[in-house]
Amino acid sequence: MADALNRLKLLISIETLNSLATLQFFENTFIQVTKTMAQSSNFKLDRVDTLIITVGTRQVGWRSSDGIIRCFGADGDRSHPPHIDQLYEELKIERQYYEADKPAMRWSVRDLGKRYYDHCEEWLGGDFSQVELLLDHKIIEDSVKLGLKHIILWATNQPETIAWNYRRADTLWLAQLMKRKIETTWKEVKVDAIDPMVNAVNRRLIREEFEKFILPFALETRQSSPQSDLVLLIENKGAVPAIAESLEICAAALVREFQVINANPKEPNPLYQEIEGLSSASRSQEYDLVPVSEYFWPLERSRIISAWERGDFKEAQVWLSAHQLRYKYLYQLAGYLSLVSNWEILKFFNDKDLENGWLRSRKVEQVAGNEAVQQWRDSLLKIRNNRVLQTWETIFLISLELQQENYSTAFMQFSQTLERLLYIRSQQENWLSLNLITIPPSFTRPSESYNPSFKDLIVGWSKKDNISRNDRWYKILHEIRNKRNELIHEAKPMTRSQLRSLWANNCFPVTINDDPKILRQLMLEVFTKISDQDWELPQTPLLEQLSQWGLEILQNELAQAQLA
């Protein structure tokens, strides 16, 4: 719990915590974050591409000839056995001081790691099999099975201006021992060891070093594969706080580009096993996986819901990009729906990935149920080859605009849809051949090439369905046409009250209410009236069904989080 709080404090700019109100918001957010992390810590990965490990002093051990595993960072302090002394004795080297008789200046990890690296190279013929990865063996072993190809080891290498009581714990040679051990054990994995010369407690400089490495790394990965869904694992348990924090902050900047997961190895219990009176370091056998994006989920969930409700599916997808481990199917759905919000309706319904991928994914079927998914598939195939049903789906766009009180846009979409439905019906029933549409004398080309105007279509419809000029339906269609022309020709906006007046002025009952569903229903009644009775029009468009399904998932989770 405390570790989660510290991580959240780092990932949210400290400047935002400058008021009591903001502090209260922070505390509430922290509660939600810890609950979210508790719920997500048991998820499973299906692939890993790159692993970044910050190398600490207790990351590496050595399996001695007596079978005891000795840790390069255990120096007899804080209940740890004196493994460093014993490792020097094993090489028959007397442990010295950087500055005489100062315990804080004794040779340590930096010197010991170099001596054991040289020992492996010179005396063991390049055999690094006795090196033990105390924290990371299990993580690497499991990740290789999931496709891990690249490991980056980040070690400390402080400049000479830093006192030896700090420099002696530098891990650059431990990183080299790890590198050779990994390359020997998992030959298919590429390993890079990085040890920038920087003060290990200077957070600003360390963060700059990480930025100089991670951002180009991300750009190179994106350029090499624009559609990359790279899974990046970070393990920063063993490093000094400044390095561990800096890695997590920089990695957090990548959560909208890649999947970034924090792998946190659990301390073995017991940490040391007693074997014939000697303490042998244990290897970590378990670890937790937490997506870095989980720290942001309580903050970003409401933004996703807001964007979804507005029909801004592009924005919703941007926010969801960091949370694909939680809601990849909603991230994908937002992408499909964003096509529709740009009026690319045909592209949506002809998308093979939607048909053969998303609508056949196990996760969508698990969440929505087989019956609902099958109904969506059937509707998709039916709409794909049906111009009437494709046009009917624009009701979804009209509803979104009404909900956002964009009445001029909603009216334009309404009038365009009305004209298109009339046009499709005129073609299907061949109104030109039936002389329901009068071609002007000035039109000299073949009659079949004549494109009827909105007015022509209204007149043709009234003749086909025996609607008199005095009928309220005839009058409202012409008023819709006139208002549409005013909006286009004179840039006159349409307000809610003006929309209602279209119906009220033509003797239609209108409920005075701000609910956008009332206007939507009035528009639907117009569409239904002018449609062919043989058209099988669904009560709810498929697009609206899919959008509402996704929105309800997000809203239900928010409600559950607030109750928890």
Coordinates of C-alpha atoms in Angstrom, one line a residue:
M1 CA 0.0 0.0 0.0
A2 CA 2.7 2.5 0.9
D3 CA 4.7 1.5 -2.2
A4 CA 1.6 2.3 -4.3
L5 CA 1.2 5.7 -2.7
N6 CA 4.9 6.5 -3.3
R7 CA 4.5 5.5 -7.0
L8 CA 1.4 7.6 -7.4
K9 CA 3.1 10.6 -5.8
L10 CA 5.9 10.3 -8.3
L11 CA 3.6 9.9 -11.3
I12 CA 1.5 13.0 -10.4
S13 CA 3.4 16.2 -10.6
I14 CA 4.1 17.5 -7.1
E15 CA 3.1 21.0 -8.2
T16 CA -0.5 19.8 -8.3
L17 CA -0.5 19.1 -4.6
N18 CA -0.4 22.8 -3.5
S19 CA -3.9 23.1 -2.1
L20 CA -6.0 21.3 0.4
A21 CA -8.7 20.7 -2.2
T22 CA -6.1 19.1 -4.5
L23 CA -4.6 17.1 -1.7
Q24 CA -8.1 15.7 -0.8
F25 CA -8.5 14.8 -4.5
F26 CA -5.1 13.1 -4.4
E27 CA -6.0 11.1 -1.3
N28 CA -9.4 10.0 -2.9
T29 CA -7.5 9.1 -6.1
F30 CA -5.0 7.1 -4.1
I31 CA -7.7 5.0 -2.5
Q32 CA -9.1 4.2 -6.0
V33 CA -5.6 3.4 -7.3
T34 CA -4.9 0.9 -4.6
K35 CA -8.2 -0.8 -5.1
T36 CA -7.6 -0.9 -8.9
M37 CA -4.1 -2.3 -8.4
A38 CA -5.4 -5.0 -6.1
Q39 CA -8.0 -6.0 -8.7
S40 CA -5.4 -6.1 -11.6
S41 CA -2.4 -7.6 -10.0
N42 CA -3.3 -11.1 -11.0
F43 CA -3.6 -10.6 -14.7
K44 CA -1.7 -12.7 -17.2
L45 CA 0.6 -11.6 -20.0
D46 CA 0.5 -13.3 -23.4
R47 CA 3.7 -11.8 -24.7
V48 CA 6.8 -9.8 -23.7
D49 CA 9.1 -8.0 -26.1
T50 CA 11.6 -6.0 -24.0
L51 CA 12.6 -6.1 -20.3
I52 CA 14.4 -3.2 -18.6
I53 CA 16.1 -4.1 -15.2
T54 CA 17.6 -1.5 -12.9
V55 CA 20.5 -3.4 -11.3
G56 CA 20.8 -3.1 -7.5
T57 CA 23.5 -4.5 -5.2
R58 CA 21.4 -7.5 -4.1
Q59 CA 20.5 -8.5 -7.7
V60 CA 23.3 -11.0 -8.2
G61 CA 24.7 -14.0 -6.3
W62 CA 27.5 -16.5 -6.8
R63 CA 27.1 -20.2 -6.4
S64 CA 30.3 -21.1 -4.5
S65 CA 32.1 -24.5 -4.7
D66 CA 30.5 -25.4 -1.3
G67 CA 27.0 -25.1 -2.8
I68 CA 26.3 -21.9 -0.9
I69 CA 24.8 -19.0 -3.0
R70 CA 26.4 -15.8 -1.8
C71 CA 24.9 -12.4 -2.5
F72 CA 27.2 -9.6 -3.8
G73 CA 25.3 -7.1 -1.7
A74 CA 25.2 -8.9 1.6
D75 CA 27.8 -7.3 3.9
G76 CA 26.9 -8.5 7.3
D77 CA 24.6 -5.5 8.1
R78 CA 20.9 -5.4 8.8
S79 CA 20.7 -9.2 9.5
H80 CA 22.4 -10.1 6.2
P81 CA 25.3 -12.6 6.3
P82 CA 28.9 -11.4 5.5
H83 CA 28.8 -12.7 2.0
I84 CA 31.1 -10.0 0.6
D85 CA 33.9 -11.0 3.0
Q86 CA 33.4 -14.7 2.1
L87 CA 33.4 -13.9 -1.7
Y88 CA 36.8 -12.1 -1.3
E89 CA 38.1 -15.1 0.7
E90 CA 37.0 -17.4 -2.1
L91 CA 39.2 -15.6 -4.5
K92 CA 41.9 -15.6 -1.8
I93 CA 42.0 -11.8 -1.8
E94 CA 42.2 -9.7 1.3
R95 CA 39.4 -7.1 1.4
Q96 CA 41.0 -3.7 1.5
Y97 CA 39.8 -0.1 2.1
Y98 CA 39.6 2.8 -0.3
E99 CA 40.5 5.0 2.6
A100 CA 42.4 3.2 5.4
D101 CA 40.5 2.0 8.5
K102 CA 37.1 3.6 7.5
P103 CA 34.5 0.8 7.4
A104 CA 32.3 2.9 5.0
M105 CA 35.2 2.9 2.6
R106 CA 35.8 -0.9 2.3
W107 CA 35.9 -2.5 -1.1
S108 CA 32.4 -3.5 -2.1
V109 CA 30.2 -4.3 -5.0
R110 CA 32.0 -2.2 -7.6
D111 CA 35.4 -3.8 -6.9
L112 CA 34.1 -7.3 -6.1
G113 CA 31.9 -7.4 -9.3
K114 CA 35.0 -6.6 -11.4
R115 CA 37.1 -9.2 -9.8
Y116 CA 34.5 -12.0 -10.3
Y117 CA 33.9 -10.9 -13.9
D118 CA 37.7 -11.1 -14.6
H119 CA 37.7 -14.5 -12.7
C120 CA 35.1 -15.9 -15.0
E121 CA 36.9 -14.6 -18.1
E122 CA 40.4 -15.5 -17.2
W123 CA 40.2 -18.5 -14.9
L124 CA 36.9 -20.1 -15.9
G125 CA 37.3 -19.7 -19.7
G126 CA 34.3 -17.4 -20.0
D127 CA 32.0 -19.6 -18.0
F128 CA 29.5 -17.5 -16.1
S129 CA 27.2 -20.4 -15.0
Q130 CA 28.0 -19.9 -11.3
V131 CA 26.4 -16.4 -11.4
E132 CA 22.9 -16.4 -9.9
L133 CA 20.1 -14.0 -10.8
L134 CA 18.6 -13.7 -7.3
L135 CA 15.6 -11.4 -8.2
D136 CA 15.2 -11.8 -11.9
H137 CA 15.7 -15.4 -12.9
K138 CA 12.0 -16.3 -12.7
I139 CA 10.9 -13.1 -14.5
I140 CA 13.3 -13.7 -17.4
E141 CA 12.5 -17.4 -17.6
D142 CA 8.8 -16.8 -17.9
S143 CA 9.2 -13.9 -20.2
V144 CA 11.4 -15.9 -22.7
K145 CA 8.6 -18.4 -23.0
L146 CA 6.4 -15.4 -24.0
G147 CA 8.8 -14.2 -26.7
L148 CA 11.2 -12.0 -24.8
K149 CA 14.0 -10.9 -27.2
H150 CA 15.7 -8.0 -25.6
I151 CA 16.9 -7.2 -22.1
I152 CA 18.3 -3.8 -21.0
L153 CA 20.3 -3.7 -17.8
W154 CA 20.6 -0.2 -16.2
A155 CA 23.5 0.0 -13.7
T156 CA 25.2 2.8 -11.7
N157 CA 28.6 4.2 -12.5
Q158 CA 29.2 7.3 -10.6
P159 CA 31.9 9.9 -11.5
E160 CA 35.2 10.2 -9.5
T161 CA 33.9 13.4 -7.9
I162 CA 31.6 11.2 -5.8
A163 CA 33.0 9.9 -2.5
W164 CA 34.0 6.2 -2.4
N165 CA 31.5 5.4 0.3
Y166 CA 28.9 5.9 -2.5
R167 CA 30.9 4.8 -5.5
R168 CA 31.9 1.5 -3.9
A169 CA 28.3 0.3 -4.3
D170 CA 28.1 1.0 -8.1
T171 CA 26.6 -1.9 -10.0
L172 CA 28.2 -1.6 -13.4
W173 CA 30.1 -4.9 -13.0
L174 CA 27.2 -6.7 -11.6
A175 CA 25.3 -5.7 -14.8
Q176 CA 28.1 -7.3 -16.8
L177 CA 27.9 -10.5 -14.7
M178 CA 24.1 -10.5 -15.3
K179 CA 24.6 -9.9 -19.0
R180 CA 26.9 -12.8 -19.5
K181 CA 24.8 -15.1 -17.4
I182 CA 21.6 -14.2 -19.4
E183 CA 23.4 -14.6 -22.7
T184 CA 24.7 -18.1 -21.6
T185 CA 21.3 -19.3 -20.3
W186 CA 19.0 -17.8 -22.9
K187 CA 21.1 -17.5 -26.1
E188 CA 18.2 -16.1 -28.2
V189 CA 18.0 -13.0 -26.0
K190 CA 19.9 -9.8 -26.8
V191 CA 21.3 -8.1 -23.7
D192 CA 22.5 -4.5 -23.4
A193 CA 24.2 -3.2 -20.3
I194 CA 24.0 0.6 -19.8
D195 CA 25.9 2.4 -17.0
P196 CA 25.8 6.2 -17.5
M197 CA 28.4 8.1 -15.5
V198 CA 26.0 10.1 -13.2
N199 CA 25.5 10.7 -9.5
A200 CA 23.1 8.0 -8.3
V201 CA 21.1 10.3 -6.1
N202 CA 20.7 13.2 -8.6
R203 CA 17.1 12.7 -9.7
R204 CA 17.2 15.3 -12.4
L205 CA 20.3 14.0 -14.1
I206 CA 19.2 10.4 -13.9
R207 CA 15.8 11.3 -15.4
E208 CA 17.6 13.1 -18.2
E209 CA 19.7 10.0 -18.9
F210 CA 16.6 7.8 -19.0
E211 CA 14.8 10.3 -21.3
K212 CA 17.8 10.3 -23.6
F213 CA 17.6 6.5 -23.8
I214 CA 13.9 5.7 -23.6
L215 CA 12.5 8.3 -25.9
P216 CA 14.8 7.4 -28.9
F217 CA 14.2 3.7 -28.1
A218 CA 10.4 4.3 -28.3
L219 CA 10.7 6.3 -31.6
E220 CA 12.9 3.7 -33.2
T221 CA 10.5 1.0 -32.2
R222 CA 7.5 2.9 -33.6
Q223 CA 9.3 3.7 -36.8
S224 CA 10.4 0.1 -37.4
S225 CA 6.8 -1.0 -36.8
P226 CA 4.1 1.7 -37.0
Q227 CA 1.5 -0.7 -35.8
S228 CA 3.6 -2.1 -33.0
D229 CA 1.9 -3.3 -29.9
L230 CA 5.2 -3.7 -28.0
V231 CA 5.0 -5.1 -24.5
L232 CA 7.6 -3.5 -22.3
L233 CA 8.4 -5.0 -18.9
I234 CA 10.3 -3.0 -16.3
E235 CA 11.8 -4.3 -13.1
N236 CA 13.1 -1.6 -10.7
K237 CA 13.0 -3.3 -7.3
G238 CA 16.6 -3.5 -6.5
A239 CA 17.8 -0.1 -7.6
V240 CA 18.4 3.0 -5.6
P241 CA 15.2 5.1 -5.2
A242 CA 16.3 7.9 -7.7
I243 CA 16.9 5.3 -10.5
A244 CA 13.8 3.2 -9.7
E245 CA 11.6 6.3 -9.7
S246 CA 13.1 7.8 -12.8
L247 CA 12.6 4.6 -14.8
E248 CA 8.9 4.4 -13.8
I249 CA 8.2 8.0 -14.6
C250 CA 9.8 7.8 -18.0
A251 CA 8.1 4.5 -18.7
A252 CA 4.8 6.1 -17.8
A253 CA 5.3 8.5 -20.7
L254 CA 5.1 5.5 -23.1
V255 CA 1.8 4.0 -21.9
R256 CA -0.1 5.4 -24.8
E257 CA 2.4 4.0 -27.3
F258 CA 3.1 0.6 -25.8
Q259 CA 2.0 -1.8 -23.0
V260 CA 4.2 -1.0 -20.1
I261 CA 4.2 -3.5 -17.2
N262 CA 5.9 -3.3 -13.8
A263 CA 7.3 -6.6 -12.7
N264 CA 7.9 -6.6 -9.0
P265 CA 9.8 -9.7 -7.7
K266 CA 8.7 -10.9 -4.2
E267 CA 11.4 -11.4 -1.5
P268 CA 11.9 -15.1 -1.0
N269 CA 10.9 -16.4 2.4
P270 CA 13.3 -17.1 4.0
L271 CA 15.7 -14.7 2.4
Y272 CA 18.6 -16.9 3.4
Q273 CA 18.5 -20.7 4.0
E274 CA 20.7 -22.2 6.6
I275 CA 22.8 -25.0 5.1
E276 CA 25.3 -26.7 7.5
G277 CA 25.6 -23.5 9.5
L278 CA 26.1 -21.2 6.5
S279 CA 23.5 -18.8 5.0
S280 CA 22.7 -19.3 1.4
A281 CA 20.8 -16.6 -0.6
S282 CA 17.4 -17.7 -1.9
R283 CA 16.2 -16.9 -5.4
S284 CA 12.9 -15.1 -5.8
Q285 CA 10.2 -17.5 -7.1
E286 CA 7.3 -15.1 -7.4
Y287 CA 6.5 -11.7 -8.8
D288 CA 3.6 -9.3 -9.3
L289 CA 2.7 -7.8 -12.6
V290 CA 1.0 -4.3 -12.6
P291 CA 0.4 -2.3 -15.7
V292 CA 1.9 1.2 -15.2
S293 CA -1.3 2.6 -16.8
E294 CA -3.2 1.3 -13.7
Y295 CA -1.9 4.2 -11.7
F296 CA -3.8 6.5 -14.1
W297 CA -7.0 4.5 -14.5
P298 CA -9.0 6.2 -11.8
L299 CA -8.0 9.6 -13.2
E300 CA -8.7 8.8 -16.8
R301 CA -11.8 6.6 -16.6
S302 CA -14.1 9.6 -16.3
R303 CA -12.5 11.3 -19.3
I304 CA -13.0 8.1 -21.4
I305 CA -16.7 8.0 -20.3
S306 CA -17.1 11.7 -21.1
A307 CA -15.6 11.4 -24.6
W308 CA -17.7 8.3 -25.3
E309 CA -20.9 10.0 -24.3
R310 CA -20.0 12.9 -26.6
G311 CA -19.4 10.5 -29.5
D312 CA -15.7 11.6 -29.6
F313 CA -14.5 8.1 -30.1
K314 CA -11.0 9.3 -31.3
E315 CA -10.5 11.0 -27.9
A316 CA -11.8 7.9 -26.1
Q317 CA -9.4 5.7 -28.0
V318 CA -6.5 8.0 -27.1
W319 CA -7.3 7.6 -23.4
L320 CA -8.0 3.9 -23.8
S321 CA -4.7 3.3 -25.6
A322 CA -2.9 3.2 -22.2
H323 CA -5.4 0.7 -20.8
Q324 CA -5.5 -2.0 -23.4
L325 CA -4.6 -4.7 -20.9
R326 CA -7.8 -3.9 -19.2
Y327 CA -10.1 -2.9 -22.1
K328 CA -8.5 -3.8 -25.4
Y329 CA -11.8 -4.7 -26.9
L330 CA -13.2 -1.2 -26.0
Y331 CA -10.1 0.4 -27.4
Q332 CA -10.7 -1.4 -30.7
L333 CA -14.4 -0.6 -30.7
A334 CA -13.7 3.1 -30.2
G335 CA -11.5 2.9 -33.3
Y336 CA -14.2 1.4 -35.4
L337 CA -16.8 3.9 -34.1
S338 CA -14.5 6.8 -34.9
L339 CA -14.9 5.9 -38.6
V340 CA -18.6 6.4 -38.3
S341 CA -18.3 9.8 -36.5
N342 CA -16.4 10.9 -39.7
W343 CA -19.3 9.6 -41.8
E344 CA -17.3 6.6 -43.0
I345 CA -20.2 4.4 -42.5
L346 CA -19.5 2.1 -45.5
K347 CA -16.0 1.7 -44.3
F348 CA -17.2 0.6 -40.9
F349 CA -19.6 -2.0 -42.2
N350 CA -17.1 -3.4 -44.8
D351 CA -14.3 -3.7 -42.3
K352 CA -13.1 -7.3 -42.3
D353 CA -11.2 -6.9 -39.1
L354 CA -14.4 -5.9 -37.4
E355 CA -16.3 -8.9 -38.8
N356 CA -13.6 -11.6 -38.5
G357 CA -11.6 -10.2 -35.7
W358 CA -13.4 -8.1 -33.1
L359 CA -16.8 -9.8 -33.5
R360 CA -15.2 -13.2 -33.2
S361 CA -12.9 -12.5 -30.3
R362 CA -13.3 -14.6 -27.2
K363 CA -13.2 -11.6 -24.9
V364 CA -16.1 -9.8 -26.6
E365 CA -18.2 -13.0 -26.5
Q366 CA -17.4 -13.5 -22.8
V367 CA -18.5 -10.0 -21.9
A368 CA -21.4 -9.5 -24.3
G369 CA -22.7 -13.1 -24.5
N370 CA -22.9 -15.3 -27.6
E371 CA -26.5 -14.3 -28.4
A372 CA -25.7 -10.6 -28.6
V373 CA -22.6 -11.1 -30.6
Q374 CA -24.4 -13.3 -33.1
Q375 CA -27.1 -10.7 -33.5
W376 CA -24.4 -8.1 -34.1
R377 CA -22.8 -10.3 -36.7
D378 CA -26.1 -10.9 -38.5
S379 CA -26.9 -7.2 -38.5
L380 CA -23.5 -6.3 -39.9
L381 CA -23.8 -8.6 -42.8
K382 CA -27.3 -7.5 -43.5
I383 CA -26.5 -3.8 -43.4
R384 CA -23.4 -4.3 -45.6
N385 CA -25.4 -4.8 -48.8
N386 CA -28.4 -2.7 -47.9
R387 CA -28.4 1.0 -48.7
V388 CA -31.6 1.6 -46.7
L389 CA -30.1 0.1 -43.5
Q390 CA -26.8 1.9 -44.0
T391 CA -28.7 5.2 -44.2
W392 CA -30.8 4.2 -41.2
E393 CA -27.6 3.9 -39.1
T394 CA -27.1 7.7 -39.4
I395 CA -29.7 8.0 -36.7
F396 CA -26.9 7.2 -34.3
L397 CA -24.9 10.3 -35.4
I398 CA -28.0 12.5 -35.2
S399 CA -28.6 11.3 -31.6
L400 CA -25.0 12.1 -30.6
E401 CA -25.4 15.7 -32.0
L402 CA -28.7 16.2 -30.2
Q403 CA -27.2 15.0 -27.0
Q404 CA -24.4 17.5 -27.3
E405 CA -27.0 20.2 -28.2
N406 CA -25.4 20.7 -31.6
Y407 CA -28.8 21.4 -33.1
S408 CA -27.7 22.9 -36.4
T409 CA -25.5 19.8 -37.1
A410 CA -28.2 17.4 -36.0
F411 CA -30.8 19.1 -38.2
M412 CA -28.4 19.0 -41.2
Q413 CA -27.8 15.3 -40.7
F414 CA -31.5 14.8 -40.2
S415 CA -32.5 16.6 -43.4
Q416 CA -29.7 14.8 -45.4
T417 CA -30.9 11.4 -44.1
L418 CA -34.5 12.3 -45.0
E419 CA -33.6 13.2 -48.5
R420 CA -31.4 10.1 -49.0
L421 CA -34.2 7.8 -47.8
L422 CA -36.6 9.5 -50.2
Y423 CA -34.0 9.2 -53.0
I424 CA -33.4 5.4 -52.3
R425 CA -37.2 4.8 -52.3
S426 CA -37.6 6.7 -55.6
Q427 CA -35.0 4.5 -57.2
Q428 CA -36.4 1.3 -55.9
E429 CA -40.0 2.2 -56.9
N430 CA -38.9 3.9 -60.2
W431 CA -40.7 7.1 -59.5
L432 CA -39.3 8.7 -62.8
S433 CA -40.9 6.0 -64.9
L434 CA -44.2 6.3 -63.0
N435 CA -44.1 10.1 -63.7
L436 CA -44.3 10.8 -60.0
I437 CA -41.4 13.1 -60.5
T438 CA -41.7 15.8 -63.2
I439 CA -38.6 16.5 -65.2
P440 CA -38.2 20.2 -66.2
P441 CA -38.4 20.9 -69.9
S442 CA -34.9 22.4 -69.9
F443 CA -33.5 19.0 -69.1
T444 CA -32.5 17.6 -72.5
R445 CA -30.5 14.5 -71.5
P446 CA -32.0 11.0 -71.0
S447 CA -34.6 11.0 -68.3
E448 CA -32.9 8.2 -66.3
S449 CA -29.9 10.5 -65.7
Y450 CA -32.0 13.1 -64.0
N451 CA -31.2 13.6 -60.4
P452 CA -34.3 14.8 -58.6
S453 CA -34.1 17.6 -56.1
F454 CA -35.3 17.4 -52.5
K455 CA -38.5 19.2 -53.6
D456 CA -39.0 16.7 -56.4
L457 CA -38.6 13.8 -54.0
I458 CA -41.2 15.3 -51.6
V459 CA -43.7 15.8 -54.3
G460 CA -43.0 12.3 -55.7
W461 CA -43.5 10.8 -52.3
S462 CA -46.8 12.7 -51.7
K463 CA -48.1 11.3 -55.1
K464 CA -46.9 7.8 -54.4
D465 CA -48.5 7.6 -50.9
N466 CA -51.5 9.8 -51.8
I467 CA -50.6 12.6 -49.4
S468 CA -52.5 15.8 -50.1
R469 CA -50.8 19.2 -50.1
N470 CA -52.9 20.2 -47.1
D471 CA -51.6 17.2 -45.1
R472 CA -49.4 18.1 -42.1
W473 CA -46.8 15.6 -43.3
Y474 CA -46.6 17.2 -46.7
K475 CA -46.2 20.6 -45.0
I476 CA -43.5 19.6 -42.5
L477 CA -41.4 18.0 -45.2
H478 CA -41.4 21.2 -47.2
E479 CA -40.6 23.2 -44.1
I480 CA -37.7 20.9 -43.3
R481 CA -36.5 21.5 -46.9
N482 CA -36.8 25.3 -46.6
K483 CA -35.1 25.4 -43.2
R484 CA -32.3 23.3 -44.6
N485 CA -31.8 25.8 -47.4
E486 CA -31.8 28.7 -45.0
L487 CA -29.1 27.1 -42.9
I488 CA -27.0 26.4 -46.0
H489 CA -27.6 29.6 -48.0
E490 CA -27.9 32.1 -45.2
A491 CA -25.9 30.4 -42.4
K492 CA -28.9 30.6 -40.1
P493 CA -28.3 28.4 -37.1
M494 CA -31.0 26.0 -35.7
T495 CA -31.9 26.1 -32.0
R496 CA -33.8 23.6 -29.9
S497 CA -36.9 25.7 -29.9
Q498 CA -36.8 26.2 -33.7
L499 CA -36.5 22.4 -34.1
R500 CA -39.5 21.8 -31.9
S501 CA -41.4 24.5 -33.9
L502 CA -41.0 22.5 -37.1
W503 CA -43.5 20.0 -35.6
A504 CA -45.5 22.2 -33.4
N505 CA -46.3 24.7 -36.3
N506 CA -47.6 21.8 -38.3
C507 CA -50.1 20.4 -35.8
F508 CA -47.8 17.7 -34.3
P509 CA -48.0 17.2 -30.6
V510 CA -44.6 18.2 -29.0
T511 CA -43.6 17.7 -25.4
I512 CA -41.7 20.7 -24.1
N513 CA -38.8 19.1 -22.5
D514 CA -35.0 19.4 -22.8
D515 CA -34.6 15.6 -23.2
P516 CA -32.9 15.0 -26.6
K517 CA -34.8 11.7 -26.9
I518 CA -38.0 13.7 -27.6
L519 CA -36.5 15.4 -30.7
R520 CA -34.9 12.1 -31.8
Q521 CA -38.3 10.4 -31.6
L522 CA -40.0 13.2 -33.7
M523 CA -37.3 12.7 -36.4
L524 CA -37.7 8.9 -36.3
E525 CA -41.4 9.3 -36.9
V526 CA -40.6 11.4 -40.0
F527 CA -38.2 8.7 -41.3
T528 CA -40.8 6.0 -40.6
K529 CA -43.6 7.9 -42.4
I530 CA -41.7 8.3 -45.6
S531 CA -40.2 4.8 -45.6
D532 CA -41.4 1.8 -47.6
Q533 CA -43.5 -0.4 -45.5
D534 CA -41.5 -3.4 -46.7
W535 CA -38.3 -2.0 -45.3
E536 CA -37.3 -3.9 -42.2
L537 CA -36.0 -1.1 -40.1
P538 CA -34.6 -2.0 -36.6
Q539 CA -35.8 -0.2 -33.5
T540 CA -32.2 0.5 -32.5
P541 CA -29.4 1.0 -35.1
L542 CA -26.5 -1.4 -34.7
L543 CA -24.1 1.5 -34.2
E544 CA -26.1 2.7 -31.2
Q545 CA -26.3 -0.8 -29.8
L546 CA -22.5 -1.2 -29.9
S547 CA -21.9 2.3 -28.5
Q548 CA -24.3 1.9 -25.7
W549 CA -22.8 -1.5 -24.8
G550 CA -19.4 0.0 -24.5
L551 CA -20.6 2.9 -22.5
E552 CA -22.5 0.8 -20.1
I553 CA -19.4 -1.3 -19.4
L554 CA -17.4 1.9 -18.4
Q555 CA -20.3 3.4 -16.4
N556 CA -20.9 0.1 -14.5
E557 CA -17.3 -0.1 -13.5
L558 CA -17.3 3.5 -12.3
A559 CA -20.4 2.8 -10.3
Q560 CA -18.9 -0.3 -8.7
A561 CA -15.7 1.7 -7.9
Q562 CA -17.7 4.4 -6.2
L563 CA -19.5 1.8 -4.1
A564 CA -16.4 -0.1 -3.1

